[in-house]
Coordinates of C-alpha atoms in Angstrom, one line a residue:
Chain A
X719 CA 68.0 -46.7 -1.3
X720 CA 65.2 -44.4 -0.5
X721 CA 65.5 -41.5 1.9
X722 CA 63.4 -43.3 4.5
X723 CA 66.1 -46.0 4.9
X724 CA 68.7 -43.5 5.6
X725 CA 67.0 -42.2 8.7
X726 CA 68.6 -43.5 11.9
X727 CA 67.6 -43.0 15.5
X728 CA 69.5 -39.7 15.8
X729 CA 67.7 -38.3 12.8
X730 CA 64.3 -39.3 14.2
X731 CA 65.3 -37.6 17.5
X732 CA 66.1 -34.4 15.7
X733 CA 62.8 -34.4 13.9
X734 CA 61.1 -35.0 17.3
X735 CA 62.9 -32.0 18.7
X736 CA 61.8 -29.9 15.7
X737 CA 58.2 -30.9 16.4
X738 CA 58.8 -30.2 20.1
X739 CA 60.2 -26.7 19.6
X740 CA 57.8 -25.7 16.9
X741 CA 54.6 -26.9 18.5
X742 CA 55.8 -25.8 21.9
X743 CA 56.1 -22.2 20.7
X744 CA 52.8 -22.5 18.8
X745 CA 51.0 -23.9 21.9
X746 CA 52.4 -21.0 24.0
X747 CA 51.1 -18.5 21.4
X748 CA 47.7 -20.2 21.5
X749 CA 47.7 -20.2 25.3
X750 CA 48.4 -16.5 25.4
X751 CA 45.9 -15.7 22.7
X752 CA 43.0 -17.5 24.5
X753 CA 44.3 -17.1 28.0
X754 CA 44.0 -20.8 28.6
X755 CA 46.2 -23.7 29.5
X756 CA 47.0 -25.7 26.4
X757 CA 48.6 -29.1 26.7
X758 CA 50.8 -30.7 24.2
X759 CA 51.8 -34.3 23.6
X760 CA 55.4 -35.5 23.0
X761 CA 55.9 -35.2 19.2
X762 CA 55.5 -38.3 17.2
X763 CA 57.6 -38.9 14.2
X764 CA 56.4 -41.7 12.0
X765 CA 57.2 -43.1 8.6
X766 CA 53.9 -44.3 7.4
X767 CA 51.8 -44.9 4.3
X768 CA 49.5 -42.1 3.0
X769 CA 46.4 -44.0 4.1
X770 CA 47.8 -44.5 7.6
X771 CA 48.4 -40.8 7.8
X772 CA 44.7 -40.1 7.1
X773 CA 43.8 -42.6 9.9
X774 CA 45.7 -40.5 12.5
X775 CA 42.9 -38.0 12.2
X776 CA 40.0 -40.3 11.8
X777 CA 40.1 -41.5 8.2
X778 CA 40.2 -39.8 4.8
X779 CA 36.6 -38.7 4.8
X780 CA 36.5 -37.3 8.3
X781 CA 35.6 -33.6 8.2
X782 CA 38.0 -31.2 10.0
X783 CA 39.0 -27.6 10.0
X784 CA 42.5 -27.1 8.7
X785 CA 44.9 -24.3 8.1
X786 CA 47.5 -25.1 5.5
X787 CA 50.5 -23.2 4.5
X788 CA 53.4 -24.0 2.2
X789 CA 56.9 -23.4 3.6
X790 CA 59.2 -21.9 1.1
X791 CA 62.9 -21.0 1.4
X792 CA 65.9 -23.2 2.3
X793 CA 63.9 -26.2 3.4
X794 CA 60.5 -26.3 1.7
X795 CA 57.6 -28.3 3.0
X796 CA 54.0 -28.1 4.2
X797 CA 52.4 -27.3 7.5
X798 CA 48.9 -28.2 8.6
X799 CA 47.1 -27.2 11.7
X800 CA 44.2 -29.5 12.0
X801 CA 41.3 -29.1 14.4
X802 CA 38.2 -31.2 15.1
X803 CA 35.1 -29.3 14.3
X804 CA 34.0 -29.0 18.0
X805 CA 37.4 -27.7 18.9
X806 CA 37.4 -25.2 16.0
X807 CA 34.0 -24.0 17.2
X808 CA 35.3 -23.6 20.8
X809 CA 38.3 -21.6 19.6
X810 CA 36.0 -19.3 17.5
X811 CA 33.6 -18.9 20.4
X812 CA 36.5 -17.9 22.6
X813 CA 38.0 -15.5 20.1
X814 CA 34.8 -13.8 19.0
X815 CA 33.0 -13.9 22.3
X816 CA 30.0 -15.5 20.6
X817 CA 29.2 -18.4 22.8
X818 CA 26.5 -19.7 20.5
X819 CA 28.7 -19.9 17.4
X820 CA 28.3 -23.1 15.3
X821 CA 30.2 -24.0 12.2
X822 CA 27.6 -24.1 9.4
X823 CA 27.7 -23.5 5.7
X824 CA 26.5 -20.0 6.2
X825 CA 28.6 -18.9 9.2
X826 CA 30.0 -15.5 9.2
X827 CA 33.2 -14.5 7.3
X828 CA 34.5 -12.9 10.5
X829 CA 34.5 -16.1 12.5
X830 CA 36.2 -18.0 9.7
X831 CA 38.8 -15.3 9.3
X832 CA 39.4 -15.4 13.1
X833 CA 40.1 -19.1 12.7
X834 CA 42.4 -18.5 9.8
X835 CA 44.2 -15.8 11.7
X836 CA 44.6 -18.3 14.6
X837 CA 46.1 -20.8 12.3
X838 CA 48.3 -18.0 10.8
X839 CA 49.7 -17.1 14.3
X840 CA 50.3 -20.6 15.4
X841 CA 51.9 -21.8 12.2
X842 CA 54.0 -18.6 12.1
X843 CA 55.3 -19.2 15.5
X844 CA 56.0 -22.9 14.8
X845 CA 57.9 -21.9 11.7
X846 CA 59.9 -19.0 13.1
X847 CA 61.1 -21.1 16.0
X848 CA 62.1 -23.8 13.5
X849 CA 63.9 -21.1 11.5
X850 CA 65.7 -19.8 14.7
X851 CA 66.7 -23.3 15.7
X852 CA 68.2 -24.3 12.3
X853 CA 69.3 -20.8 11.2
X854 CA 67.6 -21.6 7.9
X855 CA 65.5 -19.1 6.0
X856 CA 61.9 -20.4 6.0
X857 CA 59.0 -18.3 4.6
X858 CA 55.4 -19.2 5.1
X859 CA 52.9 -18.7 2.3
X860 CA 49.7 -17.0 3.1
X861 CA 47.8 -19.6 5.1
X862 CA 44.5 -20.9 3.8
X863 CA 41.6 -22.4 5.8
X864 CA 39.6 -25.3 4.6
X865 CA 36.7 -27.1 6.3
X866 CA 36.5 -30.4 4.4
X867 CA 37.5 -34.0 4.3
X868 CA 40.9 -34.6 5.8
X869 CA 42.0 -36.7 2.9
X870 CA 41.3 -33.9 0.4
X871 CA 43.2 -31.4 2.5
X872 CA 46.3 -33.4 3.6
X873 CA 46.9 -34.8 0.1
X874 CA 48.2 -31.4 -0.9
X875 CA 51.1 -32.0 1.6
X876 CA 51.8 -35.4 -0.1
X877 CA 52.4 -34.2 -3.7
X878 CA 56.1 -33.6 -3.4
X879 CA 56.8 -36.7 -1.2
X880 CA 54.7 -38.9 -3.4
X881 CA 57.2 -38.4 -6.2
X882 CA 59.8 -40.4 -4.3
X883 CA 57.7 -43.2 -2.9
X884 CA 54.5 -44.3 -1.1
X885 CA 55.5 -43.3 2.4
X886 CA 55.7 -40.0 4.3
X887 CA 57.6 -38.8 7.3
X888 CA 55.1 -37.2 9.5
X889 CA 56.1 -34.9 12.4
X890 CA 52.9 -34.8 14.4
X891 CA 52.3 -32.9 17.6
X892 CA 48.9 -33.0 19.2
X893 CA 47.5 -30.4 21.5
X894 CA 44.4 -30.2 23.6
X895 CA 42.7 -27.7 25.9
X896 CA 42.9 -28.5 29.6
X897 CA 39.7 -29.3 31.4
X898 CA 37.8 -30.3 28.3
X899 CA 35.2 -33.0 29.3
X900 CA 36.5 -35.3 26.7
X901 CA 40.2 -35.6 27.2
X902 CA 40.8 -36.5 23.6
X903 CA 43.3 -34.9 21.4
X904 CA 41.7 -32.0 19.6
X905 CA 44.3 -30.4 17.4
X906 CA 47.3 -31.6 15.4
X907 CA 50.3 -29.8 13.9
X908 CA 51.6 -31.8 11.0
X909 CA 54.9 -30.9 9.4
X910 CA 55.5 -32.6 6.1
X911 CA 58.9 -31.6 4.8
X912 CA 59.7 -32.1 1.1
X913 CA 62.1 -35.1 0.7
X914 CA 65.2 -32.9 0.0
X915 CA 64.6 -30.7 3.0
X916 CA 65.5 -33.4 5.6
X917 CA 69.2 -33.4 4.7
X918 CA 69.2 -29.6 4.5
X919 CA 67.9 -29.5 8.1
X920 CA 70.2 -32.2 9.4
X921 CA 73.2 -30.5 7.8
X922 CA 72.2 -27.1 9.3
X923 CA 72.2 -28.8 12.7
X924 CA 75.6 -30.4 12.1
X925 CA 74.4 -33.9 11.8
X926 CA 75.7 -36.3 9.1
X927 CA 73.0 -37.2 6.7
X928 CA 74.2 -40.8 6.1
X929 CA 74.4 -40.4 2.4
Chain B
X623 CA 20.3 -53.5 -0.9
X624 CA 20.6 -56.5 1.3
X625 CA 22.4 -58.5 -1.2
X626 CA 25.5 -56.2 -1.0
X627 CA 28.3 -58.4 0.2
X628 CA 30.7 -55.6 1.0
X629 CA 32.3 -52.4 0.0
X630 CA 35.9 -52.6 -1.3
X631 CA 37.8 -49.6 -0.2
X632 CA 40.7 -48.3 -2.1
X633 CA 43.4 -46.0 -0.6
X634 CA 45.4 -43.2 -2.1
X635 CA 47.4 -44.2 -5.2
X636 CA 45.6 -47.6 -5.2
X637 CA 43.3 -49.5 -7.5
X638 CA 41.1 -52.5 -7.5
X639 CA 38.3 -54.3 -9.4
X640 CA 34.9 -55.5 -8.1
X641 CA 31.9 -57.5 -9.4
X642 CA 28.3 -56.9 -8.4
X643 CA 26.9 -57.1 -5.8
X644 CA 30.0 -55.6 -4.3
X645 CA 30.6 -51.8 -4.3
X646 CA 33.9 -50.0 -4.6
X647 CA 34.7 -46.8 -2.8
X648 CA 37.5 -44.3 -2.2
X649 CA 37.4 -41.5 0.4
X650 CA 38.6 -37.9 0.6
X651 CA 39.5 -37.1 -3.0
X652 CA 40.8 -33.5 -3.1
X653 CA 43.1 -32.8 -6.0
X654 CA 43.3 -36.5 -6.7
X655 CA 41.0 -38.1 -9.3
X656 CA 38.9 -41.2 -8.8
X657 CA 38.4 -42.9 -12.1
X658 CA 36.0 -45.8 -12.7
X659 CA 36.2 -48.1 -15.7
X660 CA 33.3 -50.5 -16.0
X661 CA 31.4 -53.0 -18.1
X662 CA 27.8 -52.6 -17.2
X663 CA 26.6 -55.8 -18.9
X664 CA 29.1 -57.9 -17.0
X665 CA 28.6 -55.9 -13.8
X666 CA 32.3 -55.4 -13.4
X667 CA 34.0 -52.2 -12.3
X668 CA 37.5 -51.0 -11.5
X669 CA 38.5 -47.8 -9.7
X670 CA 41.8 -46.0 -9.3
X671 CA 42.7 -43.2 -7.0
X672 CA 45.1 -41.1 -9.1
X673 CA 47.4 -38.6 -7.3
X674 CA 49.6 -37.1 -10.0
X675 CA 49.2 -36.5 -13.8
X676 CA 52.3 -38.1 -15.2
X677 CA 54.9 -40.7 -14.2
X678 CA 57.7 -38.5 -15.5
X679 CA 57.2 -36.6 -12.2
X680 CA 58.5 -39.6 -10.3
X681 CA 62.0 -39.3 -9.0
X682 CA 62.5 -43.0 -8.5
X683 CA 62.6 -45.9 -10.9
X684 CA 60.1 -48.1 -9.3
X685 CA 56.7 -46.6 -10.0
X686 CA 53.4 -47.3 -8.3
X687 CA 51.3 -47.5 -11.5
X688 CA 48.1 -46.5 -9.6
X689 CA 49.6 -43.2 -8.6
X690 CA 50.0 -41.6 -12.0
X691 CA 47.2 -40.9 -14.5
X692 CA 49.4 -42.0 -17.5
X693 CA 50.1 -45.4 -16.0
X694 CA 46.9 -46.0 -13.9
X695 CA 44.3 -45.7 -16.6
X696 CA 45.9 -48.4 -18.9
X697 CA 46.6 -50.7 -16.0
X698 CA 43.0 -50.3 -14.7
X699 CA 41.5 -51.1 -18.1
X700 CA 43.8 -54.2 -18.2
X701 CA 42.6 -55.4 -14.8
X702 CA 38.9 -54.9 -15.7
X703 CA 39.4 -56.9 -18.9
X704 CA 41.2 -59.6 -17.0
X705 CA 38.3 -59.8 -14.6
X706 CA 35.9 -60.4 -17.5
X707 CA 35.2 -56.9 -18.9
X708 CA 34.8 -56.6 -22.6
X709 CA 37.1 -54.0 -24.4
X710 CA 34.3 -52.6 -26.6
X711 CA 31.8 -52.2 -23.8
X712 CA 34.0 -50.3 -21.4
X713 CA 32.8 -46.9 -20.1
X714 CA 34.3 -44.5 -17.7
X715 CA 33.1 -42.1 -14.9
X716 CA 35.3 -39.8 -12.9
X717 CA 35.2 -37.4 -10.0
X718 CA 37.7 -35.3 -8.1
X719 CA 40.4 -33.0 -9.3
X720 CA 39.3 -30.1 -7.0
X721 CA 41.4 -27.1 -6.3
X722 CA 41.2 -27.1 -2.5
X723 CA 43.5 -24.1 -2.0
X724 CA 44.2 -21.1 -4.2
X725 CA 47.6 -20.0 -3.2
X726 CA 47.8 -17.0 -5.4
X727 CA 51.3 -16.4 -4.1
X728 CA 52.8 -19.8 -4.7
X729 CA 55.1 -20.0 -7.6
X730 CA 54.8 -23.8 -8.0
X731 CA 52.5 -25.7 -10.3
X732 CA 51.5 -27.8 -7.4
X733 CA 48.4 -25.9 -6.6
X734 CA 47.0 -26.6 -10.1
X735 CA 47.5 -30.3 -9.7
X736 CA 43.7 -31.1 -9.6
X737 CA 42.9 -29.8 -13.1
X738 CA 46.1 -31.3 -14.4
X739 CA 45.1 -34.7 -13.1
X740 CA 41.7 -34.4 -14.7
X741 CA 43.2 -33.5 -18.1
X742 CA 45.7 -36.4 -17.9
X743 CA 42.9 -38.9 -17.1
X744 CA 40.8 -37.5 -20.0
X745 CA 43.8 -37.9 -22.3
X746 CA 44.4 -41.5 -21.3
X747 CA 40.7 -42.5 -21.6
X748 CA 40.7 -41.0 -25.1
X749 CA 43.9 -42.9 -26.0
X750 CA 42.2 -46.2 -25.0
X751 CA 38.9 -45.2 -26.6
X752 CA 36.9 -45.5 -23.4
X753 CA 34.0 -43.0 -23.5
X754 CA 33.3 -40.9 -20.4
X755 CA 29.7 -41.2 -19.5
X756 CA 29.6 -38.7 -16.7
X757 CA 32.0 -36.8 -14.5
X758 CA 32.0 -34.4 -11.5
X759 CA 35.4 -32.7 -11.5
X760 CA 36.9 -29.4 -10.3
X761 CA 35.4 -27.1 -7.8
X762 CA 36.9 -26.7 -4.3
X763 CA 35.4 -29.5 -2.3
X764 CA 36.6 -32.9 -1.2
X765 CA 34.7 -35.9 -2.5
X766 CA 34.0 -39.4 -1.3
X767 CA 32.9 -41.7 -4.2
X768 CA 31.3 -45.1 -4.4
X769 CA 30.5 -47.0 -7.5
X770 CA 27.9 -49.7 -8.0
X771 CA 28.8 -52.1 -10.9
X772 CA 25.2 -53.4 -11.0
X773 CA 23.6 -50.0 -11.7
X774 CA 26.6 -48.2 -13.2
X775 CA 25.9 -45.3 -10.8
X776 CA 28.6 -43.3 -9.1
X777 CA 27.6 -41.9 -5.7
X778 CA 29.4 -38.7 -4.8
X779 CA 29.4 -37.2 -1.3
X780 CA 30.7 -33.8 -0.5
X781 CA 30.7 -31.8 2.8
X782 CA 28.6 -28.9 1.7
X783 CA 26.5 -30.2 -1.3
X784 CA 25.4 -33.5 0.2
X785 CA 25.1 -36.6 -1.9
X786 CA 24.4 -37.0 -5.6
X787 CA 24.6 -39.7 -8.2
X788 CA 26.0 -39.5 -11.7

């Protein structure tokens, strides 16, 4: 029996709560950083195929700005903060005060490092709240920024999970800036835990892992 | 090309075979490798989107053959032959195997998965005596690739370097 089959409603609720707490802290950090109201969706926990996961953010060849960090420690996994290009541009504009900023192949190192730092702060606050909640030791790797096709980026988060099957458990929380003309979702936090990490987290929270 | 019927898309850890005038495409290759095996004379081509170098990495018994280089290449060759390809006329092209992230700190081998995938695909093609006509591998960019079995050309699209054919 695969680990997907062992998930029951309680487990899914716990994962939603993890997404809620983590992304909640990250959204608060973002809101303070930009002095703006940031809204967040209810976390979505889905067990889906790799291709379906790419479709959440517009298909595998859709170009995005993403900060990726590997979680090490008691419950290893991968965390992605994915922004649409217009949203990444808006965040950079707000942080650097350069209202004309556009993401091009020759845009300044400073603006890219600002975006990387933004990802660093947000992913760090997501992770530290998760660590506080579970009392587990979780360490982020140095985050890396990539502006490229989403399939090429997210597949790094699938390497571990692909060793046990063709599905992935995605903990997805979407955020968007208030008062944007298009009310579409503009940012995603994806938490992709390594397969063995689920039971470690459930046990840390005192829930039977159904094994 | 108005005669093109349609483009067959393959997903991650997936494979398929097409005949001209159809095209075959896979999107968003990062560390994954897209390998094409084709018989130009018969206008038949198969493509696999390989994720990992070796099926010994699998922790389950039931293995998706398209996922691992060591199982995918052989299975792909079989499917091309079953569709009418001739063993001695098969050629290969491949793309992908990028290193999207550096992660100097990470202890794991995971971050070198792109080059390892490329090596494993090379090894399998050698094993089946399928010559590699062209390849575009490595680097740090994602790729979307599309193969035309009629012309034998592989179209490669990247975000920063545009489109090129090999």
